[in-house]
Coordinates of C-alpha atoms and ligand atoms in Angstrom, one line a residue:
M1 CA -3.4 0.7 -3.7
S2 CA -2.2 4.0 -4.6
K3 CA 1.6 3.2 -4.1
R4 CA 3.0 1.2 -6.6
K5 CA 6.6 -0.6 -6.4
A6 CA 9.7 0.0 -7.7
P7 CA 10.8 -2.5 -10.9
S8 CA 11.8 -5.8 -10.2
S9 CA 15.1 -5.9 -7.5
E10 CA 16.8 -8.4 -9.2
N11 CA 19.6 -8.2 -11.3
N12 CA 18.4 -5.1 -11.1
H13 CA 22.1 -2.9 -12.0
N14 CA 20.4 0.9 -11.6
N15 CA 18.5 0.1 -9.0
D16 CA 19.6 3.2 -6.7
I17 CA 18.1 5.2 -9.1
C18 CA 15.2 3.3 -10.4
E19 CA 14.0 3.6 -6.3
V20 CA 14.4 7.3 -6.5
L21 CA 12.4 7.5 -10.2
T22 CA 9.8 5.7 -7.9
E23 CA 9.1 7.6 -5.0
L24 CA 8.6 10.6 -7.5
A25 CA 6.7 9.2 -9.8
D26 CA 4.4 8.2 -6.4
Y27 CA 5.0 11.7 -4.8
E28 CA 3.3 12.6 -9.0
K29 CA 0.3 10.6 -7.9
N30 CA -0.8 10.8 -4.6
V31 CA 0.5 14.4 -4.6
S32 CA 1.1 16.6 -7.2
R33 CA -1.6 14.8 -8.6
N34 CA 0.2 14.5 -12.2
I35 CA -0.5 11.1 -13.7
Y36 CA 1.1 12.7 -16.8
K37 CA 4.8 12.8 -15.2
Y38 CA 4.2 9.7 -12.4
N39 CA 4.2 7.6 -16.7
A40 CA 7.0 9.5 -16.9
Y41 CA 8.9 8.3 -13.9
R42 CA 7.7 5.2 -14.6
K43 CA 9.0 4.5 -17.9
A44 CA 12.1 6.2 -16.9
A45 CA 12.1 3.5 -14.2
G46 CA 10.8 0.6 -16.1
V47 CA 13.7 1.4 -18.7
L48 CA 16.9 2.1 -16.4
A49 CA 15.3 -1.5 -14.4
E50 CA 15.7 -3.6 -17.9
H51 CA 18.9 -2.1 -18.7
P52 CA 21.6 -5.4 -19.1
L53 CA 23.9 -2.2 -17.5
R54 CA 25.2 0.0 -15.4
I55 CA 24.5 3.6 -16.0
R56 CA 26.8 5.4 -15.4
S57 CA 25.9 8.9 -17.0
G58 CA 23.0 10.9 -16.9
D59 CA 23.8 11.3 -20.7
E60 CA 24.6 8.1 -21.4
A61 CA 21.0 7.2 -20.4
K62 CA 19.5 9.8 -22.5
N63 CA 20.5 7.1 -25.1
L64 CA 17.3 5.1 -23.5
S65 CA 14.1 5.7 -24.4
G66 CA 11.5 7.1 -22.3
I67 CA 14.9 8.9 -20.7
G68 CA 14.8 12.7 -22.0
K69 CA 17.0 15.9 -20.9
K70 CA 14.9 16.6 -16.9
I71 CA 15.4 12.8 -15.9
A72 CA 19.1 12.7 -17.4
K73 CA 19.2 15.8 -15.4
K74 CA 18.2 14.0 -12.1
I75 CA 20.3 10.6 -12.7
D76 CA 23.6 12.6 -12.5
E77 CA 22.5 14.3 -9.0
I78 CA 22.2 10.7 -7.8
L79 CA 25.1 9.4 -9.0
S80 CA 27.6 12.4 -8.2
T81 CA 25.9 12.9 -4.9
G82 CA 23.8 9.5 -3.4
K83 CA 21.0 11.3 -3.2
L84 CA 18.3 14.2 -4.4
R85 CA 17.5 16.8 -2.7
K86 CA 14.3 17.1 -4.6
L87 CA 13.4 14.2 -3.3
E88 CA 15.0 15.0 0.0
N89 CA 12.7 17.7 0.2
I90 CA 9.5 16.0 -0.7
H91 CA 10.5 14.3 2.0
S92 CA 10.9 17.0 4.8
D93 CA 7.8 18.2 3.7
S94 CA 5.1 16.5 6.6
K95 CA 2.2 17.1 4.2
N96 CA 3.7 15.2 1.9
A97 CA 3.9 12.5 4.5
A98 CA 0.7 12.2 5.5
I99 CA -0.6 12.1 2.0
N100 CA 1.5 9.2 1.5
L101 CA 0.7 7.5 4.5
L102 CA -3.2 8.1 4.2
T103 CA -2.6 6.9 0.3
S104 CA -2.0 3.2 1.8
V105 CA -4.8 2.7 3.5
T106 CA -6.5 0.3 1.2
G107 CA -9.8 2.7 -0.6
I108 CA -7.8 5.8 -0.2
G109 CA -7.0 7.8 -3.2
P110 CA -5.0 11.2 -3.5
A111 CA -8.3 14.0 -3.9
K112 CA -9.6 12.1 -0.3
A113 CA -6.3 12.0 1.1
H114 CA -5.6 15.7 0.5
S115 CA -9.3 16.2 1.6
L116 CA -8.2 14.3 4.9
V117 CA -5.5 16.3 5.1
N118 CA -7.6 19.5 4.8
D119 CA -8.7 18.4 7.5
G120 CA -6.3 18.0 9.6
I121 CA -6.2 14.3 10.4
T122 CA -2.7 12.7 8.8
T123 CA -1.8 9.8 11.1
L124 CA -3.8 6.4 11.4
E125 CA -4.8 8.1 15.0
D126 CA -6.7 11.1 13.8
L127 CA -8.0 8.3 10.5
K128 CA -9.1 6.2 13.7
K129 CA -10.8 8.9 15.4
N130 CA -12.3 10.2 12.2
T131 CA -14.4 6.8 11.6
D132 CA -17.4 8.8 10.2
K133 CA -15.7 10.4 7.3
L134 CA -14.4 7.0 6.1
T135 CA -16.6 4.6 3.7
H136 CA -16.5 0.3 4.6
H137 CA -13.9 0.0 2.3
Q138 CA -11.6 2.2 3.7
L139 CA -12.8 1.2 7.0
I140 CA -11.4 -2.1 6.5
G141 CA -7.8 -0.9 4.7
L142 CA -7.5 1.2 8.5
K143 CA -9.0 -2.1 10.6
Y144 CA -6.3 -4.5 9.1
F145 CA -3.4 -1.3 7.2
E146 CA -0.3 -3.3 9.0
D147 CA -1.4 -6.7 7.7
F148 CA -1.7 -5.6 4.2
E149 CA 1.6 -3.7 3.8
K150 CA 2.9 -7.3 4.8
R151 CA 4.5 -9.3 1.6
I152 CA 2.9 -12.2 1.3
P153 CA 5.0 -15.4 0.7
R154 CA 4.6 -17.6 -2.6
E155 CA 4.3 -21.0 -0.1
E156 CA 1.2 -19.3 1.4
I157 CA -0.6 -18.5 -1.6
K158 CA 0.2 -22.0 -3.2
K159 CA -1.8 -22.8 0.1
I160 CA -4.4 -20.2 -0.1
E161 CA -4.5 -21.0 -4.3
K162 CA -5.2 -24.7 -3.3
I163 CA -7.8 -24.1 -1.9
I164 CA -10.0 -21.5 -3.6
L165 CA -9.2 -25.1 -5.8
D166 CA -10.8 -27.2 -4.1
E167 CA -14.2 -25.6 -2.3
L168 CA -14.6 -24.4 -6.0
K169 CA -14.0 -28.2 -7.7
N170 CA -16.7 -29.1 -5.1
L171 CA -19.4 -26.1 -6.6
D172 CA -18.8 -26.9 -10.1
A173 CA -15.8 -28.8 -11.6
D174 CA -16.1 -27.2 -14.7
Y175 CA -15.1 -23.6 -12.9
Q176 CA -11.3 -22.8 -13.6
V177 CA -9.5 -20.8 -11.4
T178 CA -5.6 -18.4 -12.1
I179 CA -4.1 -16.5 -10.0
C180 CA -2.4 -13.9 -12.0
G181 CA 0.4 -11.5 -10.6
S182 CA 3.8 -10.6 -9.4
Y183 CA 2.7 -14.1 -8.1
R184 CA 2.4 -15.9 -11.5
R185 CA 5.4 -13.7 -12.4
G186 CA 6.8 -16.4 -10.4
K187 CA 8.0 -13.9 -7.5
V188 CA 9.0 -14.8 -4.4
E189 CA 6.7 -11.8 -2.4
S190 CA 3.1 -10.4 -3.1
G191 CA 1.3 -7.1 -2.1
D192 CA -1.4 -9.3 -2.4
I193 CA -4.0 -11.8 -4.0
D194 CA -4.9 -11.8 -8.0
A195 CA -7.1 -14.8 -8.7
L196 CA -9.9 -14.8 -12.2
I197 CA -12.1 -17.0 -12.7
T198 CA -13.9 -18.2 -15.8
H199 CA -16.5 -21.3 -16.4
P200 CA -17.7 -22.7 -19.8
N201 CA -21.0 -21.4 -18.9
L202 CA -20.3 -17.9 -19.0
T203 CA -19.3 -16.5 -22.6
S204 CA -19.6 -12.8 -23.6
D205 CA -21.7 -13.5 -26.1
K206 CA -24.7 -14.5 -23.2
I207 CA -23.7 -12.5 -20.3
D208 CA -26.4 -12.4 -18.3
K209 CA -25.7 -9.4 -16.2
K210 CA -27.6 -11.5 -13.1
I211 CA -26.3 -14.9 -14.5
K212 CA -23.0 -13.3 -13.1
N213 CA -22.9 -11.8 -10.4
E214 CA -25.1 -14.9 -9.2
M215 CA -22.3 -17.0 -9.7
L216 CA -19.6 -14.5 -8.0
T217 CA -21.8 -13.7 -5.0
S218 CA -22.6 -18.1 -4.8
I219 CA -18.6 -18.4 -4.8
V220 CA -17.6 -15.5 -2.9
Q221 CA -20.3 -17.1 0.1
V222 CA -18.0 -20.9 -0.3
L223 CA -15.0 -18.6 0.3
E224 CA -16.8 -17.0 3.8
K225 CA -18.3 -19.7 5.0
C226 CA -14.7 -22.2 4.8
G227 CA -13.4 -19.1 6.1
L228 CA -11.3 -18.5 4.1
I229 CA -12.5 -15.3 3.0
T230 CA -12.5 -12.9 6.6
D231 CA -14.2 -8.8 4.5
T232 CA -16.0 -7.6 1.5
L233 CA -14.4 -4.4 0.4
S234 CA -16.6 -4.4 -2.8
L235 CA -18.2 -7.2 -4.4
G236 CA -19.6 -5.6 -7.9
E237 CA -21.1 -7.5 -10.8
T238 CA -17.5 -9.6 -11.9
K239 CA -14.6 -8.4 -9.2
F240 CA -14.7 -8.7 -5.6
M241 CA -11.8 -6.4 -3.6
G242 CA -11.3 -8.7 -0.3
A243 CA -9.7 -10.1 2.5
C244 CA -9.0 -13.6 3.8
R245 CA -6.8 -15.1 5.5
F246 CA -4.9 -18.9 5.8
D247 CA -5.7 -19.9 9.9
S248 CA -5.0 -17.5 12.2
E249 CA -2.1 -18.2 12.5
H250 CA -1.2 -15.8 9.5
P251 CA -2.5 -12.0 8.5
T252 CA -5.1 -11.0 6.9
R253 CA -4.3 -10.2 3.2
R254 CA -5.6 -8.5 -0.4
I255 CA -7.7 -10.9 -2.0
D256 CA -9.2 -9.6 -5.6
I257 CA -12.1 -12.1 -7.4
R258 CA -12.7 -11.9 -10.8
L259 CA -15.2 -13.5 -13.0
T260 CA -14.2 -13.3 -16.4
P261 CA -16.3 -14.9 -19.5
H262 CA -14.3 -18.1 -21.1
D263 CA -14.2 -16.4 -24.8
Q264 CA -12.4 -14.0 -22.8
Y265 CA -9.9 -16.1 -20.6
Y266 CA -6.5 -15.6 -22.2
C267 CA -6.6 -11.5 -22.2
S268 CA -7.6 -11.3 -19.2
I269 CA -5.1 -13.7 -17.5
L270 CA -2.3 -12.0 -20.1
Y271 CA -3.8 -8.4 -18.2
F272 CA -3.8 -9.3 -13.9
T273 CA -0.3 -10.9 -15.4
G274 CA 0.9 -7.7 -15.6
S275 CA 3.9 -6.3 -14.9
D276 CA 1.9 -3.6 -15.6
M277 CA 4.9 -1.7 -17.5
F278 CA 4.8 -4.8 -19.5
N279 CA 1.1 -4.9 -20.2
K280 CA 2.2 -0.7 -20.9
A281 CA 5.0 -2.0 -23.9
M282 CA 2.5 -4.8 -24.5
R283 CA -0.2 -3.0 -26.1
A284 CA 1.6 -0.4 -27.7
H285 CA 3.8 -3.1 -29.6
A286 CA 0.3 -4.5 -30.5
L287 CA -0.9 -0.3 -31.6
E288 CA 2.3 -0.8 -34.0
N289 CA 0.9 -3.8 -35.1
G290 CA -2.3 -2.6 -35.9
F291 CA -4.1 -4.4 -32.5
T292 CA -5.7 -2.9 -29.4
L293 CA -5.2 -4.9 -26.5
N294 CA -7.0 -4.4 -23.1
E295 CA -8.0 -6.9 -20.7
Y296 CA -10.7 -8.7 -22.5
S297 CA -10.5 -9.2 -26.0
L298 CA -7.4 -8.4 -28.9
R299 CA -9.0 -6.5 -32.2
P300 CA -7.9 -5.8 -35.1
V301 CA -7.8 -1.8 -35.9
G302 CA -8.5 -0.7 -39.4
V303 CA -7.5 2.2 -41.2
T304 CA -10.8 4.0 -40.1
G305 CA -9.1 3.7 -36.9
I306 CA -12.3 1.8 -35.2
P307 CA -11.8 -2.0 -34.0
G308 CA -13.2 -4.6 -35.7
E309 CA -14.6 -7.4 -34.0
P310 CA -12.6 -9.9 -31.4
V311 CA -10.0 -11.8 -32.7
E312 CA -10.2 -16.5 -31.6
I313 CA -7.6 -16.4 -28.5
N314 CA -7.8 -19.5 -27.1
S315 CA -4.1 -19.1 -25.8
E316 CA -1.8 -16.5 -23.8
E317 CA 0.0 -17.3 -27.0
D318 CA -1.7 -16.6 -30.2
V319 CA -1.7 -13.3 -28.3
F320 CA 1.2 -12.7 -28.8
M321 CA 1.6 -15.0 -32.2
C322 CA -1.4 -12.2 -33.8
I323 CA 0.8 -9.1 -32.7
D324 CA 4.2 -10.3 -33.9
F325 CA 5.6 -9.9 -30.2
P326 CA 8.9 -12.6 -29.1
Y327 CA 5.9 -14.8 -26.4
K328 CA 7.9 -14.5 -23.0
K329 CA 6.8 -17.1 -20.2
P330 CA 5.7 -15.3 -17.1
E331 CA 8.7 -14.9 -15.1
D332 CA 10.4 -13.0 -17.7
R333 CA 7.6 -10.5 -17.9
N334 CA 9.1 -8.5 -15.0
C335 CA 9.4 -5.5 -16.2
Ligands
LIG1 P1 2.3 -7.3 -6.3 O1 0.0 -7.1 -6.0 O2 3.0 -8.2 -5.4 O3 2.5 -5.9 -5.3 O4 2.4 -6.9 -7.8 P2 1.1 -6.9 -9.0 O5 0.3 -8.1 -8.6 O6 2.2 -7.6 -10.2 O7 0.4 -5.8 -8.9 P3 -1.7 -5.9 -8.9 O8 -1.4 -4.3 -8.4 O9 -2.0 -6.4 -7.9 O10 -1.7 -5.5 -10.8 C1 -2.2 -6.8 -10.8 C2 -2.3 -7.0 -12.0 O11 -3.5 -5.4 -13.4 C3 -1.0 -5.4 -12.8 O12 0.9 -7.2 -12.5 C4 -1.0 -6.0 -14.9 C5 -2.6 -5.7 -14.5 N1 -2.5 -3.7 -13.9 C6 -1.9 -3.3 -15.1 N2 -3.0 -2.5 -14.2 C7 -2.2 -1.3 -13.0 C8 -3.0 -0.6 -12.7 O13 -2.6 0.5 -13.2 N3 -3.1 -0.6 -11.4 C9 -3.4 -2.0 -11.0 N4 -3.9 -2.8 -9.6 N5 -2.9 -3.3 -12.0 C10 -2.7 -3.1 -12.7 O14 -1.3 -3.2 -16.3
LIG2 CA1 -1.0 -8.5 -7.2
LIG3 CA1 -4.8 -6.5 -7.0

């Protein structure tokens, strides 16, 4: 999805400011396509969400990392008027509104949204009349637009998790499954389901693309057969993106399934648990301590700047320990 949510609102003393900054971030990403500004607003929102006190002025906010003069000025305006003119102007521009709407259809990114709007396609009705302009992924996104906009209650993900665990156990008892994302961070609702799967036979040194692809294909087939998976958006070598449904009483949900080598499993779990802001902070900390961290591995970076061989990782805790970062439980990674 092209829109990422505002940082957690639970215990957030600066929620109103965070919401405005997150909307500005979305605008920069989807309309201006300025990723630098997008990241700056996201970072500022993240820092404010984490701040244990209500911010009383832009000057005070400037003491926090990631908040400079321009954002501080906006904070002053929000605090004194309860709104921001820049955002009001953005809202009143119909082209922006159209791009925002179109980018909320899965598969439609900012570039595609711009091109559709330039062709005069600005509403879901317009999209339905121009299906020839859409890819298979975008068509499924349009088909389930209302369903995909709905948040998924934790209890429902729990039930879906059980189906996946049971079905894969039947396929091969050695499969390991972890539902990551906001669900693993303990959220009561999630935007989609992020399933991470590994198998002891799958290791990065003897990766056989064909075997990997066959494994993922057979996993998807089993989940289709039992009626959980309803549609495929894309099926790659290691990543499946699709739709699933618990039963006909429930909406259709977005599900991502990733197959990861066994020796990379914990780095992947860490990455796909997020939050993305937490990942950013952790990666930066890793670098300061001479390591490079990504969804695959943790590697030392020598003076040459070239990453060395991956460190052997057998748990998430191992990663925290290696980079000297105090361990945080998934529930505490919601920044
Ligand atoms: P949600 O689905 O409830 O909205 O939240 P989420 O589970 O945290 O977000 P997600 O979009 O499903 O992404 C899952 C994790 O993937 C996220 O928590 C951290 C990792 N991730 C990043 N950066 C990005 C990114 O730019 N896009 C996406 N989709 N995921 C990212 O660290
Ligand atoms: Ca998710
Ligand atoms: Ca996801």
